[in-house]
Short mmCIF file of C-alpha atoms in Angstrom, two decimals:
data_model
loop_
_atom_site.label_atom_id
_atom_site.label_comp_id
_atom_site.label_asym_id
_atom_site.label_seq_id
_atom_site.Cartn_x
_atom_site.Cartn_y
_atom_site.Cartn_z
CA UNK A 8 106.96 70.37 84.68
CA UNK A 9 108.22 73.38 83.18
CA UNK A 10 105.74 73.15 80.29
CA UNK A 11 103.03 72.83 82.64
CA UNK A 12 104.08 75.95 84.48
CA UNK A 13 104.42 77.92 81.48
CA UNK A 14 101.11 76.93 80.18
CA UNK A 15 99.39 77.59 83.53
CA UNK A 16 101.35 81.10 83.96
CA UNK A 17 99.85 82.24 80.76
CA UNK A 18 96.20 81.39 81.73
CA UNK A 19 96.32 82.73 85.06
CA UNK A 20 98.08 85.86 84.03
CA UNK A 21 95.42 86.73 81.46
CA UNK A 22 92.69 86.22 83.98
CA UNK A 23 94.60 88.65 86.48
CA UNK A 24 94.99 91.17 83.74
CA UNK A 25 91.25 91.34 83.16
CA UNK A 26 90.39 91.28 86.78
CA UNK A 27 92.90 93.89 87.96
CA UNK A 28 92.35 96.20 84.87
CA UNK A 29 88.59 96.10 84.74
CA UNK A 30 87.17 94.97 87.96
CA UNK A 31 89.61 95.37 90.90
CA UNK A 32 90.52 99.04 90.35
CA UNK A 33 86.85 100.02 90.26
CA UNK A 34 85.68 97.83 93.16
CA UNK A 35 88.60 99.15 95.39
CA UNK A 36 88.42 102.61 94.66
CA UNK A 37 84.76 102.52 94.61
CA UNK A 38 84.37 100.96 97.94
CA UNK A 39 87.12 103.24 99.46
CA UNK A 40 85.25 106.48 97.97
CA UNK A 41 81.90 105.40 99.15
CA UNK A 42 82.90 104.85 102.82
CA UNK A 43 85.06 107.93 102.52
CA UNK A 44 82.08 109.98 101.75
CA UNK A 45 79.55 108.03 103.86
CA UNK A 46 81.66 108.36 107.11
CA UNK A 47 82.45 111.78 106.39
CA UNK A 48 86.45 111.16 105.89
CA UNK A 49 86.70 108.91 108.87
CA UNK A 50 90.35 108.11 107.99
CA UNK A 51 91.03 111.99 108.46
CA UNK A 52 88.55 112.70 111.21
CA UNK A 53 89.49 109.78 113.37
CA UNK A 54 93.18 109.15 112.58
CA UNK A 55 94.32 110.85 115.95
CA UNK A 56 91.76 108.64 117.73
CA UNK A 57 93.12 105.51 116.24
CA UNK A 58 96.54 106.48 116.90
CA UNK A 59 95.94 107.03 120.58
CA UNK A 60 93.87 103.81 120.81
CA UNK A 61 96.64 101.94 119.23
CA UNK A 62 99.71 103.41 120.95
CA UNK A 63 98.14 104.96 123.98
CA UNK A 64 98.73 101.70 126.25
CA UNK A 65 101.19 99.89 124.04
CA UNK A 66 102.48 96.83 125.62
CA UNK A 67 104.39 93.95 123.82
CA UNK A 68 103.21 91.62 126.76
CA UNK A 69 99.42 91.65 126.27
CA UNK A 70 99.19 88.41 128.12
CA UNK A 71 96.86 85.38 127.72
CA UNK A 72 93.18 86.44 127.06
CA UNK A 73 90.28 84.40 128.37
CA UNK A 74 88.90 84.50 124.86
CA UNK A 75 90.02 86.31 121.73
CA UNK A 76 92.75 88.86 121.86
CA UNK A 77 93.62 92.33 123.08
CA UNK A 78 92.88 94.97 120.69
CA UNK A 79 96.72 95.66 119.94
CA UNK A 80 97.17 91.82 119.56
CA UNK A 81 94.36 91.83 116.96
CA UNK A 82 96.08 94.63 115.29
CA UNK A 83 99.48 93.01 115.52
CA UNK A 84 98.05 90.01 113.73
CA UNK A 85 96.52 92.02 111.07
CA UNK A 86 99.57 93.99 110.44
CA UNK A 87 101.42 90.53 110.47
CA UNK A 88 99.34 89.75 107.48
CA UNK A 89 99.52 93.18 105.83
CA UNK A 90 103.31 93.79 106.32
CA UNK A 91 104.60 90.96 104.32
CA UNK A 92 106.40 90.32 100.93
CA UNK A 93 103.75 92.88 99.44
CA UNK A 94 105.81 95.42 101.10
CA UNK A 95 109.23 94.31 99.92
CA UNK A 96 108.78 92.07 96.74
CA UNK A 97 105.36 93.40 95.82
CA UNK A 98 106.35 96.99 95.85
CA UNK A 99 109.45 96.21 93.88
CA UNK A 100 107.40 94.31 91.42
CA UNK A 101 104.99 97.20 91.11
CA UNK A 102 107.96 99.60 90.32
CA UNK A 103 109.57 96.99 87.80
CA UNK A 104 106.29 96.63 85.88
CA UNK A 105 104.34 99.94 86.37
CA UNK A 106 107.21 102.25 86.94
CA UNK A 107 107.85 104.46 90.00
CA UNK A 108 104.45 106.29 89.48
CA UNK A 109 102.71 102.93 90.46
CA UNK A 110 103.63 103.91 94.17
CA UNK A 111 101.53 107.12 93.97
CA UNK A 112 98.41 104.78 92.98
CA UNK A 113 99.22 102.48 95.75
CA UNK A 114 98.95 105.67 98.09
CA UNK A 115 95.60 106.52 96.63
CA UNK A 116 94.45 103.00 97.05
CA UNK A 117 95.72 102.94 100.75
CA UNK A 118 94.08 106.36 101.57
CA UNK A 119 90.57 105.18 100.53
CA UNK A 120 91.43 101.80 101.81
CA UNK A 121 91.74 103.09 105.30
CA UNK A 122 87.90 103.79 105.29
CA UNK A 123 87.32 100.36 103.52
CA UNK A 124 89.20 98.73 106.49
CA UNK A 125 87.33 100.63 109.09
CA UNK A 126 84.15 99.24 107.62
CA UNK A 127 85.54 95.76 107.41
CA UNK A 128 86.76 95.91 111.11
CA UNK A 129 83.48 97.54 112.28
CA UNK A 130 81.38 94.77 110.42
CA UNK A 131 83.63 92.05 111.94
CA UNK A 132 82.90 93.07 115.41
CA UNK A 133 79.10 93.65 114.84
CA UNK A 134 78.53 90.19 113.14
CA UNK A 135 80.90 87.91 115.02
CA UNK A 136 79.63 85.04 117.00
CA UNK A 137 80.71 83.55 120.26
CA UNK A 138 80.95 79.80 120.45
CA UNK A 139 80.42 77.69 123.62
CA UNK A 140 83.96 78.06 124.83
CA UNK A 141 83.86 81.73 124.70
CA UNK A 142 85.85 82.09 121.55
CA UNK A 143 84.93 84.50 118.74
CA UNK A 144 84.12 83.50 115.08
CA UNK A 145 83.99 86.48 112.78
CA UNK A 146 84.86 87.71 109.45
CA UNK A 147 83.51 88.28 106.03
CA UNK A 148 81.63 84.90 105.77
CA UNK A 149 79.49 86.19 108.56
CA UNK A 150 78.69 89.68 107.46
CA UNK A 151 78.10 88.45 103.99
CA UNK A 152 75.49 86.15 105.17
CA UNK A 153 74.19 89.07 107.27
CA UNK A 154 74.06 91.26 104.11
CA UNK A 155 72.44 88.67 101.77
CA UNK A 156 69.91 86.29 103.25
CA UNK A 157 69.22 82.71 101.95
CA UNK A 158 70.90 80.68 99.30
CA UNK A 159 72.57 83.72 97.66
CA UNK A 160 74.24 84.67 100.83
CA UNK A 161 75.56 81.19 101.58
CA UNK A 162 76.83 81.14 98.06
CA UNK A 163 78.79 84.29 98.21
CA UNK A 164 80.19 83.25 101.83
CA UNK A 165 81.31 79.77 100.42
CA UNK A 166 82.82 81.43 97.29
CA UNK A 167 84.70 83.62 99.63
CA UNK A 168 85.83 80.94 101.96
CA UNK A 169 87.05 78.78 99.13
CA UNK A 170 88.83 81.82 97.71
CA UNK A 171 90.58 82.92 100.86
CA UNK A 172 91.81 79.26 101.90
CA UNK A 173 93.35 78.97 98.33
CA UNK A 174 94.59 82.54 98.36
CA UNK A 175 96.03 82.93 101.69
CA UNK A 176 96.14 79.64 103.43
CA UNK A 177 97.76 77.73 100.49
CA UNK A 178 98.88 79.83 97.55
CA UNK A 179 99.67 82.94 99.68
CA UNK A 180 101.84 81.10 102.07
CA UNK A 181 103.68 79.69 99.18
CA UNK A 182 104.35 83.20 98.08
CA UNK A 183 105.79 83.97 101.53
CA UNK A 184 108.01 81.00 101.64
CA UNK A 185 109.25 81.35 98.05
CA UNK A 186 110.27 84.84 98.88
CA UNK A 187 112.07 83.91 102.08
CA UNK A 188 113.90 80.94 100.31
CA UNK A 189 114.96 82.85 97.40
CA UNK A 190 116.38 85.79 99.28
CA UNK A 191 118.18 83.29 101.83
CA UNK A 192 119.71 81.47 98.80
CA UNK A 193 120.93 84.76 97.34
CA UNK A 194 122.25 86.37 100.69
CA UNK A 195 123.61 83.23 102.45
CA UNK A 196 123.77 80.50 99.72
CA UNK A 197 121.46 78.35 101.81
CA UNK A 198 119.41 75.93 99.35
CA UNK A 199 115.73 77.08 99.45
CA UNK A 200 114.52 73.73 100.26
CA UNK A 201 116.54 73.65 103.64
CA UNK A 202 114.79 77.01 104.53
CA UNK A 203 111.51 75.42 103.56
CA UNK A 204 112.02 72.64 106.20
CA UNK A 205 112.90 75.06 108.90
CA UNK A 206 109.81 77.12 108.35
CA UNK A 207 107.64 73.99 108.42
CA UNK A 208 109.03 72.91 111.83
CA UNK A 209 108.65 76.64 113.28
CA UNK A 210 105.25 77.21 111.89
CA UNK A 211 103.97 73.99 112.97
CA UNK A 212 104.85 74.52 116.46
CA UNK A 213 102.96 77.79 116.51
CA UNK A 214 100.05 76.38 114.71
CA UNK A 215 99.66 73.64 117.25
CA UNK A 216 99.66 76.25 120.00
CA UNK A 217 96.45 77.94 118.83
CA UNK A 218 95.30 81.45 118.88
CA UNK A 219 96.97 82.45 122.39
CA UNK A 220 100.59 81.30 120.90
CA UNK A 221 99.83 83.34 117.68
CA UNK A 222 98.94 86.56 119.52
CA UNK A 223 101.86 86.02 121.82
CA UNK A 224 104.22 85.84 118.85
CA UNK A 225 102.71 88.57 116.56
CA UNK A 226 102.58 91.23 119.26
CA UNK A 227 106.25 90.97 119.70
CA UNK A 228 107.58 90.17 116.36
CA UNK A 229 105.63 92.79 114.44
CA UNK A 230 106.94 95.95 116.39
CA UNK A 231 110.49 94.60 116.39
CA UNK A 232 110.67 93.81 112.69
CA UNK A 233 108.91 97.03 111.47
CA UNK A 234 111.52 98.92 113.80
CA UNK A 235 114.63 97.21 112.22
CA UNK A 236 113.57 97.62 108.62
CA UNK A 237 112.47 101.25 109.26
CA UNK A 238 116.03 101.92 110.77
CA UNK A 239 117.79 100.31 107.97
CA UNK A 240 115.78 102.10 105.40
CA UNK A 241 116.38 105.47 106.99
CA UNK A 242 120.12 104.84 107.08
CA UNK A 243 119.99 104.35 103.26
CA UNK A 244 117.90 107.47 102.70
CA UNK A 245 120.35 109.55 104.74
CA UNK A 246 123.11 108.29 102.78
CA UNK A 247 121.14 109.15 99.53
CA UNK A 248 119.69 112.37 101.01
CA UNK A 249 120.66 114.41 97.77
CA UNK A 250 118.44 112.09 95.68
CA UNK A 251 115.21 112.41 97.73
CA UNK A 252 113.66 115.36 96.01
CA UNK A 253 114.18 113.66 92.48
CA UNK A 254 112.83 110.37 94.14
CA UNK A 255 109.55 111.90 94.95
CA UNK A 256 109.52 113.84 91.59
CA UNK A 257 109.78 110.47 89.60
CA UNK A 258 106.92 108.95 91.70
CA UNK A 259 104.50 112.00 90.74
CA UNK A 260 105.88 112.55 87.28
CA UNK A 261 105.56 108.76 86.27
CA UNK A 262 102.19 108.43 87.82
CA UNK A 263 100.93 110.60 85.05
CA UNK A 264 103.46 110.21 82.32
CA UNK A 265 104.29 106.41 82.90
CA UNK A 266 105.07 105.98 79.18
CA UNK A 267 108.33 107.80 79.52
CA UNK A 268 109.70 104.84 81.58
CA UNK A 269 107.72 101.68 80.87
CA UNK A 270 107.43 102.24 77.28
CA UNK A 271 104.31 101.74 75.11
CA UNK A 272 101.53 104.37 74.39
CA UNK A 273 100.23 106.80 77.13
CA UNK A 274 96.91 104.59 77.55
CA UNK A 275 98.61 101.26 77.77
CA UNK A 276 101.36 102.71 80.11
CA UNK A 277 98.88 104.67 82.52
CA UNK A 278 96.61 101.62 82.77
CA UNK A 279 99.84 99.38 83.71
CA UNK A 280 100.83 101.93 86.38
CA UNK A 281 97.27 102.15 87.93
CA UNK A 282 96.59 98.48 87.87
CA UNK A 283 99.85 97.61 89.27
CA UNK A 284 99.45 100.22 91.95
CA UNK A 285 95.86 98.67 92.71
CA UNK A 286 97.03 94.97 92.51
CA UNK A 287 100.19 95.28 94.53
CA UNK A 288 98.51 97.89 97.13
CA UNK A 289 95.78 95.21 97.70
CA UNK A 290 98.30 92.72 98.23
CA UNK A 291 100.14 94.89 100.72
CA UNK A 292 97.46 96.55 102.78
CA UNK A 293 94.57 94.12 102.14
CA UNK A 294 91.94 96.75 102.74
CA UNK A 295 89.05 95.43 100.71
CA UNK A 296 90.22 91.89 100.35
CA UNK A 297 88.39 90.49 103.56
CA UNK A 298 91.36 88.93 105.22
CA UNK A 299 92.28 91.19 108.30
CA UNK A 300 88.61 91.35 109.51
CA UNK A 301 89.27 87.87 110.79
CA UNK A 302 92.07 89.30 113.21
CA UNK A 303 89.81 92.27 114.15
CA UNK A 304 86.93 89.94 115.05
CA UNK A 305 89.02 88.52 117.87
CA UNK A 306 89.63 91.83 119.45
CA UNK A 307 88.22 92.12 123.15
CA UNK A 308 86.39 95.37 122.56
CA UNK A 309 82.76 96.36 122.98
CA UNK A 310 82.50 99.27 120.68
CA UNK A 311 82.92 98.12 116.88
CA UNK A 312 83.93 101.88 116.09
CA UNK A 313 86.90 101.34 118.55
CA UNK A 314 88.52 98.52 116.55
CA UNK A 315 87.66 100.29 113.21
CA UNK A 316 89.88 103.33 113.84
CA UNK A 317 92.57 100.77 115.17
CA UNK A 318 92.23 98.97 111.99
CA UNK A 319 92.94 102.19 109.97
CA UNK A 320 96.20 102.65 111.62
CA UNK A 321 97.13 99.17 110.16
CA UNK A 322 96.84 100.40 106.57
CA UNK A 323 98.81 103.60 107.48
CA UNK A 324 101.68 101.96 109.03
CA UNK A 325 101.70 99.15 106.15
CA UNK A 326 101.66 101.48 103.10
CA UNK A 327 102.63 105.06 104.03
CA UNK A 328 105.44 103.95 106.41
CA UNK A 329 106.88 100.44 105.47
CA UNK A 330 105.94 100.17 101.85
CA UNK A 331 106.84 103.83 101.11
CA UNK A 332 110.09 103.64 102.92
CA UNK A 333 111.12 100.44 100.65
CA UNK A 334 109.98 102.17 97.55
CA UNK A 335 111.99 105.36 98.40
CA UNK A 336 115.00 103.04 98.83
CA UNK A 337 114.73 101.32 95.76
CA UNK A 338 113.96 104.40 93.47
CA UNK A 339 116.66 106.68 95.18
CA UNK A 340 119.43 104.09 94.77
CA UNK A 341 118.52 102.37 91.54
CA UNK A 342 116.47 104.75 89.34
CA UNK A 343 118.02 108.22 90.12
CA UNK A 344 120.76 109.83 88.06
CA UNK A 345 123.76 107.55 88.88
CA UNK A 346 121.68 104.39 89.64
CA UNK A 347 122.21 101.10 87.74
CA UNK A 348 118.62 101.29 86.61
CA UNK A 349 118.60 105.02 85.39
CA UNK A 350 116.95 105.52 82.12
CA UNK A 351 116.65 101.68 81.80
CA UNK A 352 112.84 102.12 81.43
CA UNK A 353 111.10 98.77 80.56
CA UNK A 354 114.35 96.97 80.23
CA UNK A 355 114.65 97.02 83.92
CA UNK A 356 111.95 94.24 84.11
CA UNK A 357 114.28 91.70 82.41
CA UNK A 358 117.51 92.96 84.38
CA UNK A 359 116.29 92.30 87.93
CA UNK A 360 113.55 90.32 89.69
CA UNK A 361 110.99 91.49 92.18
CA UNK A 362 113.01 89.89 95.37
CA UNK A 363 116.67 90.82 94.47
CA UNK A 364 115.47 94.37 93.47
CA UNK A 365 115.40 95.32 97.06
CA UNK A 366 118.45 93.50 97.91
CA UNK A 367 120.32 95.34 95.11
CA UNK A 368 118.89 98.67 96.28
CA UNK A 369 120.08 98.28 99.97
CA UNK A 370 123.15 97.02 98.54
CA UNK A 371 124.04 100.20 96.88
CA UNK A 372 124.66 101.74 100.34
CA UNK A 373 125.46 98.75 102.78
CA UNK A 374 127.55 96.67 100.22
CA UNK A 375 126.26 93.99 97.93
CA UNK A 376 126.54 90.94 100.55
CA UNK A 377 125.25 93.02 103.55
CA UNK A 378 122.52 94.43 101.60
CA UNK A 379 121.37 91.11 100.47
CA UNK A 380 121.59 89.76 104.12
CA UNK A 381 119.66 92.58 105.64
CA UNK A 382 116.78 92.30 103.18
CA UNK A 383 116.71 88.46 103.57
CA UNK A 384 116.46 88.75 107.40
CA UNK A 385 113.98 91.45 107.52
CA UNK A 386 111.86 89.49 104.72
CA UNK A 387 112.05 86.35 106.81
CA UNK A 388 110.39 88.01 109.69
CA UNK A 389 107.75 89.93 107.56
CA UNK A 390 107.01 86.66 105.46
CA UNK A 391 107.00 84.54 108.54
CA UNK A 392 104.48 86.64 110.61
CA UNK A 393 102.45 86.89 107.54
CA UNK A 394 102.31 83.14 107.11
CA UNK A 395 101.12 82.79 110.77
CA UNK A 396 98.35 85.18 110.30
CA UNK A 397 97.19 83.80 106.92
CA UNK A 398 97.11 80.45 108.15
CA UNK A 399 94.60 81.71 110.95
CA UNK A 400 92.49 83.45 108.44
CA UNK A 401 92.24 80.24 106.17
CA UNK A 402 91.67 78.11 109.35
CA UNK A 403 88.57 80.14 110.21
CA UNK A 404 87.02 79.73 106.81
CA UNK A 405 87.94 75.90 106.86
CA UNK A 406 85.87 75.55 110.24
CA UNK A 407 82.98 77.55 108.58
CA UNK A 408 82.87 75.22 105.63
CA UNK A 409 83.82 71.89 107.11
CA UNK A 410 83.46 72.16 111.06
CA UNK A 411 86.20 72.15 113.80
CA UNK A 412 87.33 68.55 113.18
CA UNK A 413 88.83 69.78 109.79
CA UNK A 414 91.32 72.17 111.33
CA UNK A 415 94.15 69.72 111.87
CA UNK A 416 93.90 68.43 108.15
CA UNK A 417 94.01 72.04 106.99
CA UNK A 418 97.16 72.67 109.22
CA UNK A 419 98.94 69.77 107.75
CA UNK A 420 98.02 70.60 104.08
CA UNK A 421 99.16 74.33 104.82
CA UNK A 422 102.51 73.13 105.90
CA UNK A 423 102.96 71.16 102.87
CA UNK A 424 102.31 74.15 100.65
CA UNK A 425 104.74 76.35 102.69
CA UNK A 426 107.35 73.78 101.68
CA UNK A 427 106.36 73.46 98.10
CA UNK A 428 106.48 77.31 97.94
CA UNK A 429 110.31 77.22 98.44
CA UNK A 430 110.57 74.85 95.24
CA UNK A 431 108.16 76.39 92.67
CA UNK A 432 108.63 79.33 90.23
CA UNK A 433 108.46 82.81 91.89
CA UNK A 434 106.32 84.36 89.03
CA UNK A 435 103.74 81.48 88.74
CA UNK A 436 103.10 81.48 92.53
CA UNK A 437 102.71 85.22 92.46
CA UNK A 438 100.08 85.02 89.66
CA UNK A 439 98.11 82.39 91.14
CA UNK A 440 97.93 84.37 94.50
CA UNK A 441 96.98 87.39 92.86
CA UNK A 442 94.03 85.68 90.88
CA UNK A 443 92.58 84.23 94.25
CA UNK A 444 93.25 87.60 95.99
CA UNK A 445 91.12 89.28 93.29
CA UNK A 446 88.44 86.83 93.42
CA UNK A 447 88.02 87.34 97.22
CA UNK A 448 87.43 91.08 96.62
CA UNK A 449 84.23 90.59 94.71
CA UNK A 450 81.93 89.01 97.40
CA UNK A 451 83.57 91.14 100.25
CA UNK A 452 82.92 94.22 98.26
CA UNK A 453 79.30 93.41 97.53
CA UNK A 454 78.65 92.85 101.29
CA UNK A 455 80.29 96.22 102.29
CA UNK A 456 78.04 98.09 99.92
CA UNK A 457 75.02 96.26 101.25
CA UNK A 458 75.92 96.91 104.80
CA UNK A 459 76.42 100.63 104.71
CA UNK A 460 73.90 101.49 106.91
CA UNK A 461 75.24 99.23 109.76
CA UNK A 462 78.82 100.90 109.43
CA UNK A 463 77.55 104.45 109.20
CA UNK A 464 75.38 103.93 112.33
CA UNK A 465 78.39 102.94 114.44
CA UNK A 466 80.35 106.16 113.06
CA UNK A 467 77.63 108.25 114.07
CA UNK A 468 77.02 106.84 117.36
CA UNK A 469 80.82 107.24 118.11
CA UNK A 470 80.54 110.77 117.24
CA UNK A 471 77.73 111.42 119.78
CA UNK A 472 80.02 110.17 122.62
#
């Protein structure tokens, strides 16, 4: 088994290197730049509007909807998908591999990604379809077939559907459960397979409850889990206040001089920093990946623009609040003058893993045991909520491909993968998930370019109100 994993890891990592270095960066930044210009910087112009629509009538008890979800429930479900291991484990992995400067490139990806996700959510509302029972079916497969008619459109939609089922419904949920299992084993000494059994039971109950149960859970869990993590992170930053200027300086310095900390020549180092920022940024905020439109398509809104500006707030909260806070904690505690990884450079990658890097960072202030426990508990809620949302996204595409009767089989398989994730190698699971995430971007980005006119018309109409 170890030999098979090693061989598979080598193959998949080479595919990912090519995709992330030569395709993903250009597609993500390209789509984001395109929509930033075409919508006249919608992420800046309409940011206040998005905040008002998101938090103006905030309630953690949205109630059962006749069909779909409330706008906030849809956002909470999208954020549940976005705020997962990508914010803790993914950001830590980006820092380990690409240096602190990778966080700067994550910010760039996220800024343009806000325009991208505006387009995705707008198209999800515009192209969704209502079934006989009043429920909505929406997501990239529907706007891909709107953008490209005939066999080519069906091929791209099918390619996307298969990729997202594997990337999120199966492999992605393995990443989440893997991270939960490994951090709980480190913090509490609980064998990861026991954690896997508990996860399967809890997730199974929620999967069987359908859309309303999922919406009810995410609208409560997401705000609470974010608040707890932000509070803990702020405590660490207050304790390390004198290192905050140096932390920001490292992020900006190593964004443009990464060879000073990750080794190698300038060309190799800058490519690594940018690709790590793009790859982990995509996995964190999911803008351009085509996952969150499934949630936004469920929103009970009549104007696509309204859900588009709400969707932008999801990227802002994910990257500029939660992920950035975690990055500041890691860098200010581990990489600054008296930190255990100060001046370690590339050697840090062999010293600590992605998951226990955050635990070590919080442990600098909280104490080793308390820090590990805090991250384990936060990661449980982050990853658990992500599993719920990703399962829904995969389910929508399974139904698109195979019909409604396939949903129960899919749910059973998903639970098996959740359990297997707690038993497998962390690095291989991450590489497999990255590969399918990368593949999802291609058909989604093509459709986003093709439907520019449809998105821009919504933006212009909203501006005339």
